[in-house]
mmCIF file of C-alpha atoms in Angstrom:
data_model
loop_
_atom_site.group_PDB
_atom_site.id
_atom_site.type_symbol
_atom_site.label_atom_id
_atom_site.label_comp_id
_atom_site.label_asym_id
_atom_site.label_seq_id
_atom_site.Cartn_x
_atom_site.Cartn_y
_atom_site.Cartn_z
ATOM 1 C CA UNK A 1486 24.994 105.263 88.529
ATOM 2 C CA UNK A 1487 25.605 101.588 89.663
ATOM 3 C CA UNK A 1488 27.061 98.997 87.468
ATOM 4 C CA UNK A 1489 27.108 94.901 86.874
ATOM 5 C CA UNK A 1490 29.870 94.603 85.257
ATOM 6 C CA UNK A 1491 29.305 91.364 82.606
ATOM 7 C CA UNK A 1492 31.732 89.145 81.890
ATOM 8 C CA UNK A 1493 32.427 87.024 78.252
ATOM 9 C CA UNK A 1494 29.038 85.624 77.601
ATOM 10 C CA UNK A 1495 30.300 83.977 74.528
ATOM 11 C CA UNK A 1496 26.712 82.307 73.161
ATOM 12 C CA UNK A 1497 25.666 81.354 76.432
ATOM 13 C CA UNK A 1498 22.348 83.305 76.376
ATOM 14 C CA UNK A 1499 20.525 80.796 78.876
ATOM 15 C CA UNK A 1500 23.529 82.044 81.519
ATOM 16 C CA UNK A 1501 23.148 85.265 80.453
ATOM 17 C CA UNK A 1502 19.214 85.628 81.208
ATOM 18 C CA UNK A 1503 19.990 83.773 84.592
ATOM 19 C CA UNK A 1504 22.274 86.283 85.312
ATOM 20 C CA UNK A 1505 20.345 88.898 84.534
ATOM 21 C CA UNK A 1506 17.204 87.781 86.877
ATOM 22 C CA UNK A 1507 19.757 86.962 89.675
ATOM 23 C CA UNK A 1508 20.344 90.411 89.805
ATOM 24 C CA UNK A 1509 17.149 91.581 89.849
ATOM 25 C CA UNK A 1510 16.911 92.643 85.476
ATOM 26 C CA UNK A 1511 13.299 92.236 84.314
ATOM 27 C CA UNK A 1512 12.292 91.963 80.826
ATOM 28 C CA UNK A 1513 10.220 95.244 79.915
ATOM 29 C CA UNK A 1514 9.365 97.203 76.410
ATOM 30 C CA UNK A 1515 11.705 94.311 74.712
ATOM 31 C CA UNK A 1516 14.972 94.577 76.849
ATOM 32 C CA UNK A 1517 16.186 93.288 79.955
ATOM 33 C CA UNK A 1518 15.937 96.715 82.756
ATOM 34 C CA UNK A 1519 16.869 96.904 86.394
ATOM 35 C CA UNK A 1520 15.096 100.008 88.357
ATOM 36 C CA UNK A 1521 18.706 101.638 89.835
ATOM 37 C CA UNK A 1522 21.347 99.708 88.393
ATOM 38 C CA UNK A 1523 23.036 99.036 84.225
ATOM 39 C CA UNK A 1524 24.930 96.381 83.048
ATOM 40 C CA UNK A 1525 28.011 96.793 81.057
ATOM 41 C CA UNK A 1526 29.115 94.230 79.048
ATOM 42 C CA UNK A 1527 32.902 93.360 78.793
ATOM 43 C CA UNK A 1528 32.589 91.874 75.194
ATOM 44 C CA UNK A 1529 32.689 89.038 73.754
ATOM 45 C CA UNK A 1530 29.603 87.701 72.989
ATOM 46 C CA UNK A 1531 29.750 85.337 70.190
ATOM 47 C CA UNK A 1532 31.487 82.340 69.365
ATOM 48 C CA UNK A 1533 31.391 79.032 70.812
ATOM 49 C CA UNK A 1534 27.839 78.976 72.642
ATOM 50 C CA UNK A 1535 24.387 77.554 71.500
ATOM 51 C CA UNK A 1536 22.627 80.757 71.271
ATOM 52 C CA UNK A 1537 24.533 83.192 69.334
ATOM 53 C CA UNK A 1538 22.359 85.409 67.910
ATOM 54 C CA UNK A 1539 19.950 85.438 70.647
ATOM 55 C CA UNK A 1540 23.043 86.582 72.667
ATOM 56 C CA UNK A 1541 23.443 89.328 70.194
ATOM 57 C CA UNK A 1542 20.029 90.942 70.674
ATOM 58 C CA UNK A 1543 19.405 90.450 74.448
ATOM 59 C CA UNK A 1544 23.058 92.708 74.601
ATOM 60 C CA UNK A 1545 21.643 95.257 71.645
ATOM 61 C CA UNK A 1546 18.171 95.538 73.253
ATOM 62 C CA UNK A 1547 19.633 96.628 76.492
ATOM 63 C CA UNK A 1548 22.138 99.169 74.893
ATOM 64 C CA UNK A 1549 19.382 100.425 72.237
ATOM 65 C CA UNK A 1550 17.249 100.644 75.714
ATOM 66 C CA UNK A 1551 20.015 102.326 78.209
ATOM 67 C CA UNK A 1552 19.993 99.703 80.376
ATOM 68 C CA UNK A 1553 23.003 98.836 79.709
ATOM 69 C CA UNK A 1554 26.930 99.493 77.617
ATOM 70 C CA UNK A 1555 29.008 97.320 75.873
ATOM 71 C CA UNK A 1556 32.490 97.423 74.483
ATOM 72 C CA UNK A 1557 33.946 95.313 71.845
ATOM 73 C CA UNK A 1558 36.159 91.950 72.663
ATOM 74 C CA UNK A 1559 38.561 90.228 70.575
ATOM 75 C CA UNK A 1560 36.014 88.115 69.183
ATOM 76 C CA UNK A 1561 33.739 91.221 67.574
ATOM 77 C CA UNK A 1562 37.088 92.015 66.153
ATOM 78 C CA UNK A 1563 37.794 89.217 64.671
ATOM 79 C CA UNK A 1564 34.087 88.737 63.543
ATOM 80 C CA UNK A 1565 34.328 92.182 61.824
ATOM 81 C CA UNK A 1566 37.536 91.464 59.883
ATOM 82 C CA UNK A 1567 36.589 87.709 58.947
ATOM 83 C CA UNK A 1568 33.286 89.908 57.370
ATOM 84 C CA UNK A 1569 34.818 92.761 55.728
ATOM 85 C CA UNK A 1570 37.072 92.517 52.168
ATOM 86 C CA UNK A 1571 41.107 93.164 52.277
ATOM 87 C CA UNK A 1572 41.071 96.546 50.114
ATOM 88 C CA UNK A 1573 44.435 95.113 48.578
ATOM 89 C CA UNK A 1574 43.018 91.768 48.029
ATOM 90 C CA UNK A 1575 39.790 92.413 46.613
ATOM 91 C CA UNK A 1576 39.507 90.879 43.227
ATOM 92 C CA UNK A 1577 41.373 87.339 44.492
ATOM 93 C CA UNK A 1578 38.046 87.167 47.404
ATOM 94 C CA UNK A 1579 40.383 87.986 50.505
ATOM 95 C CA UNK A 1580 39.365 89.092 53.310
ATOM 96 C CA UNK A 1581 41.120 91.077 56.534
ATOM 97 C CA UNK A 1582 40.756 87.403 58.496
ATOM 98 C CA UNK A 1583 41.943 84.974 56.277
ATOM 99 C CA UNK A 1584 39.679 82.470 55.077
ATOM 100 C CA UNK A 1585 42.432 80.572 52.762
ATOM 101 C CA UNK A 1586 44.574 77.876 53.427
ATOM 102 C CA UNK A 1587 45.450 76.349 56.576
ATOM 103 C CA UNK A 1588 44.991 79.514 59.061
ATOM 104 C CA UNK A 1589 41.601 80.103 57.311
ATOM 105 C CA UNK A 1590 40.519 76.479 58.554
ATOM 106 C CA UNK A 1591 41.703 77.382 61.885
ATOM 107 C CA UNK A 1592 39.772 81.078 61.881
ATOM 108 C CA UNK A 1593 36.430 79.017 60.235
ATOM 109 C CA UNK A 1594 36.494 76.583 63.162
ATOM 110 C CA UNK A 1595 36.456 79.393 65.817
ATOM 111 C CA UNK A 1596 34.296 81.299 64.395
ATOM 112 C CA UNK A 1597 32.188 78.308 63.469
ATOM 113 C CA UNK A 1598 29.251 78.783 66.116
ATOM 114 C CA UNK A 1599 28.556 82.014 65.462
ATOM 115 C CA UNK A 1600 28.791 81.491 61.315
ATOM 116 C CA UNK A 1601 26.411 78.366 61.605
ATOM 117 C CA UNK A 1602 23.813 80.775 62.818
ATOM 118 C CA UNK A 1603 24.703 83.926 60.774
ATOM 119 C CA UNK A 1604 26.197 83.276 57.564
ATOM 120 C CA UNK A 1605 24.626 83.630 54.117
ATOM 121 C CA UNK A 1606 22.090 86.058 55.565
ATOM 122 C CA UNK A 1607 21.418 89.752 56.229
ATOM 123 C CA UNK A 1608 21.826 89.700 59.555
ATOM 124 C CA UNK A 1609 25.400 89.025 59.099
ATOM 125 C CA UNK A 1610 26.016 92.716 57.839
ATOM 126 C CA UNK A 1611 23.932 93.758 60.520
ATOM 127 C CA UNK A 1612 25.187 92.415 63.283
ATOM 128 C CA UNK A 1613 29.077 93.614 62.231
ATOM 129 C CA UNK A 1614 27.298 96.584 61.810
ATOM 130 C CA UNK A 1615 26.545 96.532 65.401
ATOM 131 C CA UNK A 1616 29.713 95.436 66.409
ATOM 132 C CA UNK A 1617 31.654 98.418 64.631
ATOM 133 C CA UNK A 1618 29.365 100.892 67.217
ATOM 134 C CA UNK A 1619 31.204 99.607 70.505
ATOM 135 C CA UNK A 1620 34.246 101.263 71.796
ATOM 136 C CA UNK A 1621 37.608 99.619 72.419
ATOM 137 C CA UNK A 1622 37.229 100.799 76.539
ATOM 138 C CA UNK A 1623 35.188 103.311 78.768
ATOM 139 C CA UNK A 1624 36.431 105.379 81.408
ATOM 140 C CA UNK A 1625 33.169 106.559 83.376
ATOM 141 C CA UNK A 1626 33.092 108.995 86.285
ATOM 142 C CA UNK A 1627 34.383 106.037 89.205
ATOM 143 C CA UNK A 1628 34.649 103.316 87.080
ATOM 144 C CA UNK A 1629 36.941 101.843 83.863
ATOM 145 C CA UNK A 1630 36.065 99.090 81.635
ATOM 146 C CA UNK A 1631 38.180 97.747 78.765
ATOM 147 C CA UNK A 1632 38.264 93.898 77.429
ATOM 148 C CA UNK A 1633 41.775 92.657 77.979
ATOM 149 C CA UNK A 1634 44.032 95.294 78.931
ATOM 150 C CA UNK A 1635 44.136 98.833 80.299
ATOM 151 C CA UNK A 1636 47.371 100.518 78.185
ATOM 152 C CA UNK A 1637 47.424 104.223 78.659
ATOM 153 C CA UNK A 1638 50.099 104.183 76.240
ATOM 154 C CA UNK A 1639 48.260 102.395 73.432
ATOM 155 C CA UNK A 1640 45.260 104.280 74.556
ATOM 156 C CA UNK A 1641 46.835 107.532 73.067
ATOM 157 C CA UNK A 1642 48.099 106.404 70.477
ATOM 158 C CA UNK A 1643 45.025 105.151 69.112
ATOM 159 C CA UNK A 1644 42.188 108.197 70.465
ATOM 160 C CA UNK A 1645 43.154 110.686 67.695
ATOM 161 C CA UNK A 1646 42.450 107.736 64.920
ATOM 162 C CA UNK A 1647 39.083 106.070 66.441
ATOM 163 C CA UNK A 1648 35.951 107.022 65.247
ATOM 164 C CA UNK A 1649 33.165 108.546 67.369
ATOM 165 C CA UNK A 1650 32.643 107.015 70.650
ATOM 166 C CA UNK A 1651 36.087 105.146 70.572
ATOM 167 C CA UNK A 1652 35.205 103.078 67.999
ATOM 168 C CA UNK A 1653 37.162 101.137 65.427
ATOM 169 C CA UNK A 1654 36.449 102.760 61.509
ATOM 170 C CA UNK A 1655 36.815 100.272 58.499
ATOM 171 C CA UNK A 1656 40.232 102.392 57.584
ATOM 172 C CA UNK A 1657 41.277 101.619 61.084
ATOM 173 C CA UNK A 1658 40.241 97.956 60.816
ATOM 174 C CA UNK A 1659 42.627 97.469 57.880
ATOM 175 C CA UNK A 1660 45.605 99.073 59.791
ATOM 176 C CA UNK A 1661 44.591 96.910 63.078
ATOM 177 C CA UNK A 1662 44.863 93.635 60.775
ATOM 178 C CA UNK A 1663 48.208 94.474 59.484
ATOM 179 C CA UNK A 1664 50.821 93.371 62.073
ATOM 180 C CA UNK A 1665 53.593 95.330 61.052
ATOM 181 C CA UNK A 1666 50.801 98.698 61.397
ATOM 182 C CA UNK A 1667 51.294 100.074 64.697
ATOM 183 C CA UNK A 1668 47.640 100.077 64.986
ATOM 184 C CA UNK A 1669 47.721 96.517 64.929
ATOM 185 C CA UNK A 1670 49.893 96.214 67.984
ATOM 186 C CA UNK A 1671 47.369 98.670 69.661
ATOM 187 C CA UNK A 1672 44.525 97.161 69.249
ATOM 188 C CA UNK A 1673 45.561 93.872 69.383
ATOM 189 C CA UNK A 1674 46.892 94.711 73.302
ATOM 190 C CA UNK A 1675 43.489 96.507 74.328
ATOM 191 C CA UNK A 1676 41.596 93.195 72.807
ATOM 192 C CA UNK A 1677 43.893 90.290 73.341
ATOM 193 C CA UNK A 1678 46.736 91.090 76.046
ATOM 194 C CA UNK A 1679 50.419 91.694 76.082
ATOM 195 C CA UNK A 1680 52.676 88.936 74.813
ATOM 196 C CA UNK A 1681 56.277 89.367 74.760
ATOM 197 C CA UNK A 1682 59.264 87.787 73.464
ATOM 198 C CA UNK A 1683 61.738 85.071 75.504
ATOM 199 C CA UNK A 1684 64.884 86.295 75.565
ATOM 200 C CA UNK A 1685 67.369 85.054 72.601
ATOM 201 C CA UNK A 1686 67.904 81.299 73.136
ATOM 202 C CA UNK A 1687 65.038 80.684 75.468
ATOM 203 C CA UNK A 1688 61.771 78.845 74.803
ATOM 204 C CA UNK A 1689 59.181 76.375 75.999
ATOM 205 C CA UNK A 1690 56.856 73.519 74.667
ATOM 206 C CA UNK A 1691 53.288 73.500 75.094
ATOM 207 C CA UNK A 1692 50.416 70.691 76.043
ATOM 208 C CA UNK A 1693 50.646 69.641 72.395
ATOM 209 C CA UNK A 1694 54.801 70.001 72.391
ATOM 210 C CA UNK A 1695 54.660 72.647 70.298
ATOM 211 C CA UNK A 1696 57.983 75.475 70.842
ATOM 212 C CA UNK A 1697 57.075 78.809 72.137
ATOM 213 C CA UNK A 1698 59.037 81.899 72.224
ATOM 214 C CA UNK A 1699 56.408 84.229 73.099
ATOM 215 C CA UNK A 1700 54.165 84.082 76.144
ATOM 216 C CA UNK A 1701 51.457 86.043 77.237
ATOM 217 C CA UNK A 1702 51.455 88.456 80.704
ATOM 218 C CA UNK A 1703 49.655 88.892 83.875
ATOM 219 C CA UNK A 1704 49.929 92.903 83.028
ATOM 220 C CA UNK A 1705 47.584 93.587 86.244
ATOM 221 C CA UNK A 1706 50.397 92.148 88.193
ATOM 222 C CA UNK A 1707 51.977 94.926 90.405
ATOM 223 C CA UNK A 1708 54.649 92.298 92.127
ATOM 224 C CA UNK A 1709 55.459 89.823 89.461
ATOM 225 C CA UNK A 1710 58.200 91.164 87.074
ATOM 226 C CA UNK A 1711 59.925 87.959 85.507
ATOM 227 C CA UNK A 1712 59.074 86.226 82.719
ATOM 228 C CA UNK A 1713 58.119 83.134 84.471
ATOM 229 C CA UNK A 1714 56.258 84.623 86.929
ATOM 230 C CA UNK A 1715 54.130 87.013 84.942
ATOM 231 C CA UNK A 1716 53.416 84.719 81.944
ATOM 232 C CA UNK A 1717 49.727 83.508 81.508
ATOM 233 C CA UNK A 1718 50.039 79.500 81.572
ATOM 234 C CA UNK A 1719 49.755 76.620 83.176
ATOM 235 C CA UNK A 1720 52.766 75.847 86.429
ATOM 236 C CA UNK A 1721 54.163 73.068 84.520
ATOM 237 C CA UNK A 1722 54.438 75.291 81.432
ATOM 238 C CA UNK A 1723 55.686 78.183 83.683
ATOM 239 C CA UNK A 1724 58.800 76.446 84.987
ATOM 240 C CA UNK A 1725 60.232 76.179 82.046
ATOM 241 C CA UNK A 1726 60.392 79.437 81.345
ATOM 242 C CA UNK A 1727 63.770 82.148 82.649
ATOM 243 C CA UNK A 1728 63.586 83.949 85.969
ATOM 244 C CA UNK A 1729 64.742 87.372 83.859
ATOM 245 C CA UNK A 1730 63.087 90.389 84.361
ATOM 246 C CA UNK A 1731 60.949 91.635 82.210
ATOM 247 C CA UNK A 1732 62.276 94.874 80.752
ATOM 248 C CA UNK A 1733 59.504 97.648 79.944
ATOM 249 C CA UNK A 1734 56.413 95.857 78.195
ATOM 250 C CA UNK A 1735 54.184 95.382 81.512
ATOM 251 C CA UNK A 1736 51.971 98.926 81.544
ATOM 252 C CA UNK A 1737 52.060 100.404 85.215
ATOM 253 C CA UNK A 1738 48.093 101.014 86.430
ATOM 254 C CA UNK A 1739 47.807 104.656 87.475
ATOM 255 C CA UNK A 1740 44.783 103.108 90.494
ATOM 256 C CA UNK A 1741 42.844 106.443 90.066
ATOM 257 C CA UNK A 1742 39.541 104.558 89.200
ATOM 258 C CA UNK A 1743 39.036 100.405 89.298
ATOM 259 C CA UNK A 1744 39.533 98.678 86.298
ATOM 260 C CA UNK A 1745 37.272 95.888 84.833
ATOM 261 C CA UNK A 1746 38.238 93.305 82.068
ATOM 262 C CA UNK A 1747 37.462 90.149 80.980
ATOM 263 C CA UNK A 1748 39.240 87.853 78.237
ATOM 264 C CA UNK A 1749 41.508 85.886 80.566
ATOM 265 C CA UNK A 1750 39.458 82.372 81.062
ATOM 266 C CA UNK A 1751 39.688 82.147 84.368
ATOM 267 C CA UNK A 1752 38.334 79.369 87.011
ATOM 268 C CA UNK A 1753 37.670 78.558 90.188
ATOM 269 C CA UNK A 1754 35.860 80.639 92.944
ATOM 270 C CA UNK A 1755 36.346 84.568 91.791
ATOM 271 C CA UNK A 1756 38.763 87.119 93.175
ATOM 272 C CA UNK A 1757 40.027 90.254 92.661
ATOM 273 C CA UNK A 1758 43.614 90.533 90.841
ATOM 274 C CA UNK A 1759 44.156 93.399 93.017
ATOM 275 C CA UNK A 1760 42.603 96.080 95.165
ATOM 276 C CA UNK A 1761 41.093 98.232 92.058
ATOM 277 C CA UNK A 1762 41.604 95.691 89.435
ATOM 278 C CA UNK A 1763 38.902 92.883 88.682
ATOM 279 C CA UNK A 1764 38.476 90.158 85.814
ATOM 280 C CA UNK A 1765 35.043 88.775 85.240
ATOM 281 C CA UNK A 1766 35.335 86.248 82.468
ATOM 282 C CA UNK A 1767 35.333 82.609 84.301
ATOM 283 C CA UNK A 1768 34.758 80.852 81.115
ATOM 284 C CA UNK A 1769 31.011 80.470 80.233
ATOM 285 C CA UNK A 1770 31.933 79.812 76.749
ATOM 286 C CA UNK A 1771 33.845 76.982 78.587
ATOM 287 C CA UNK A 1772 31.424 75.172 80.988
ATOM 288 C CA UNK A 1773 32.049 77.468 83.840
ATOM 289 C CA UNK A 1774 29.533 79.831 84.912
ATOM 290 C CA UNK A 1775 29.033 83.383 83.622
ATOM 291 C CA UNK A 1776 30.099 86.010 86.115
ATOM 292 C CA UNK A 1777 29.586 89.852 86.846
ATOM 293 C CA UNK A 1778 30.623 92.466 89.665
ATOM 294 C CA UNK A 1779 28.265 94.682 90.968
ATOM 295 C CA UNK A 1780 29.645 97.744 91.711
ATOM 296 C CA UNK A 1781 28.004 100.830 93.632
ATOM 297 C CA UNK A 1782 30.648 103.442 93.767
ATOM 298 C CA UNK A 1783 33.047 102.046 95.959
ATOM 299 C CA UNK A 1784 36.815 103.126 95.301
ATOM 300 C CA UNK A 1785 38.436 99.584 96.740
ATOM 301 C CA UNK A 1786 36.663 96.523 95.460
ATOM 302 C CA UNK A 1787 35.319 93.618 97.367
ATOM 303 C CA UNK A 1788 35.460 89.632 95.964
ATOM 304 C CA UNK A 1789 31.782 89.978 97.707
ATOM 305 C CA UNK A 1790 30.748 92.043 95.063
ATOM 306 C CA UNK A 1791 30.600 89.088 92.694
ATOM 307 C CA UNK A 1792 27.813 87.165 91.250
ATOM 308 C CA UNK A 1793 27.917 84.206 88.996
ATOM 309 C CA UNK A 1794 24.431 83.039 86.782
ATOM 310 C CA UNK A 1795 23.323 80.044 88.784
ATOM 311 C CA UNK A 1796 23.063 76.450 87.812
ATOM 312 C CA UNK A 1797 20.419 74.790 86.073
ATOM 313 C CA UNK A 1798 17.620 72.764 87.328
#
């Protein structure tokens, strides 16, 4: 089997049906089908964009129809716990995202898109539904797909709990949203990254000038093994930050298969962040265009191999 490999489509249907015809998808029997070839879609496909739900069935229509897979992103995650009830919390209307107080503003307004389409109505439930069906990564005969990291450590940790097909249960959704669960630190590094600590009496402000202490990694990374080189940020951010090594967080990549992900807003012309490790998110749900890799079996990947939904008219 050959795969296009989808990255974060994030409401941005129109991109996604470019995409799709760009690579040669037709709509047929309801879903989008290519003769040879199946997607797989990196996750992440609501919040922020204009066509949210549409988003959602274009991506169900072509799993439902085998044309193509789907894992689930951060943003299914946090869509299923801003839906489903805190089991300790139920009578005071809590939920495992909070909606209350000052972080429950903050989780409303990025989850606003996707809630100005959904909320109130049945196909709220059914779309979490839906979303509790994907699994947290695949590992396919040639080929590995997972949304923000690939953690063989976190992996089996967490394979004896999932549910069928890798996928998150609602027990296992109320130990993910506990952060002192080790669940929580689990999922939370398949779906969102690895962010470590500064060391003690180290830290950095932000574009806003807020103090930092944690920072997030470039865990694909083979050469980079300091804190300021590995962290996720922009330069000016960066050089504030110690040139310590980093001491046993960063997973090491076996390379027996290539790896796909997406999550990481990236920009500019795509590449490959190494020889069997590729990123296709180049934030659609930001302006910039949606990308995917087609892959046909090869063992070393090629920055040829990717395709981004072309501009409008």
């Amino acid at each position: 089997m050959e795969y296009d490999i989808v990255g974060d489509v994030h409401g941005q249907a129109d991109k996604l049906e470019a995409l799709l015809l760009a690579m040669g998808y037709r709509q047929h029997a309801g879903a989008y089908r290519h003769p040879t070839r199946k997607a797989i879609f990196v996750g992440d496909f609501i919040d922020r964009g204009p066509r949210q739900v549409d988003t959602y069935r274009l991506a169900r229509n072509m799993v439902e129809a085998d044309s193509a897979l789907a894992i689930l992103g951060n943003h299914e995650f946090n869509a299923i716990a801003w839906h489903l009830p805190d089991p300790d919390w139920v009578d005071s209307g809590h939920f495992l995202r909070p909606r209350h107080g000052e972080l429950g503003v903050k989780n409303r307004h990025q989850h606003s898109a996707f809630l100005g389409e959904v909320e109130g109505t049945p196909l709220h439930a059914e779309i979490i539904d839906w979303f509790l069906t994907l699994p947290l990564w695949l590992d396919l005969p040639g080929l590995r797909v997972v949304h923000a990291c690939w953690h063989d450590g976190y992996m089996a940790e967490l394979a004896p709990l999932l549910g069928e097909g890798r996928t998150l249960t609602a027990e296992l959704m109320v130990r993910a949203s506990r952060s002192d669960d080790p669940v929580f630190r689990a999922v939370e590094g398949l779906t969102k990254g690895l962010e470590v600590a500064l060391p003690p009496g180290h830290s950095f402000r932000d574009k806003d000038g807020h103090e930092r202490r944690n920072v997030r990694i470039r865990w694909w990374d083979a050469h980079a093994s300091s804190y300021r080189d590995l962290a996720l940020m922009p330069d000016e951010e960066r050089a504030q930050l110690p040139d310590i090594h980093v001491h046993g967080i960063k997973p090491t990549y076996d390379q027996r298969k290539p790896v796909f992900f997406g999550h990481y807003w990236m920009q500019g012309a795509p590449v490959l962040q190494a020889e069997q490790m590729a990123c296709v998110d180049y934030s659609a749900g930001k302006g910039g265009p949606l990308v995917a890799y087609r892959w046909s079996g090869e063992e070393r990947l090629s920055s040829k191999n990717f395709v981004t939904s072309p501009p409008k008219n």
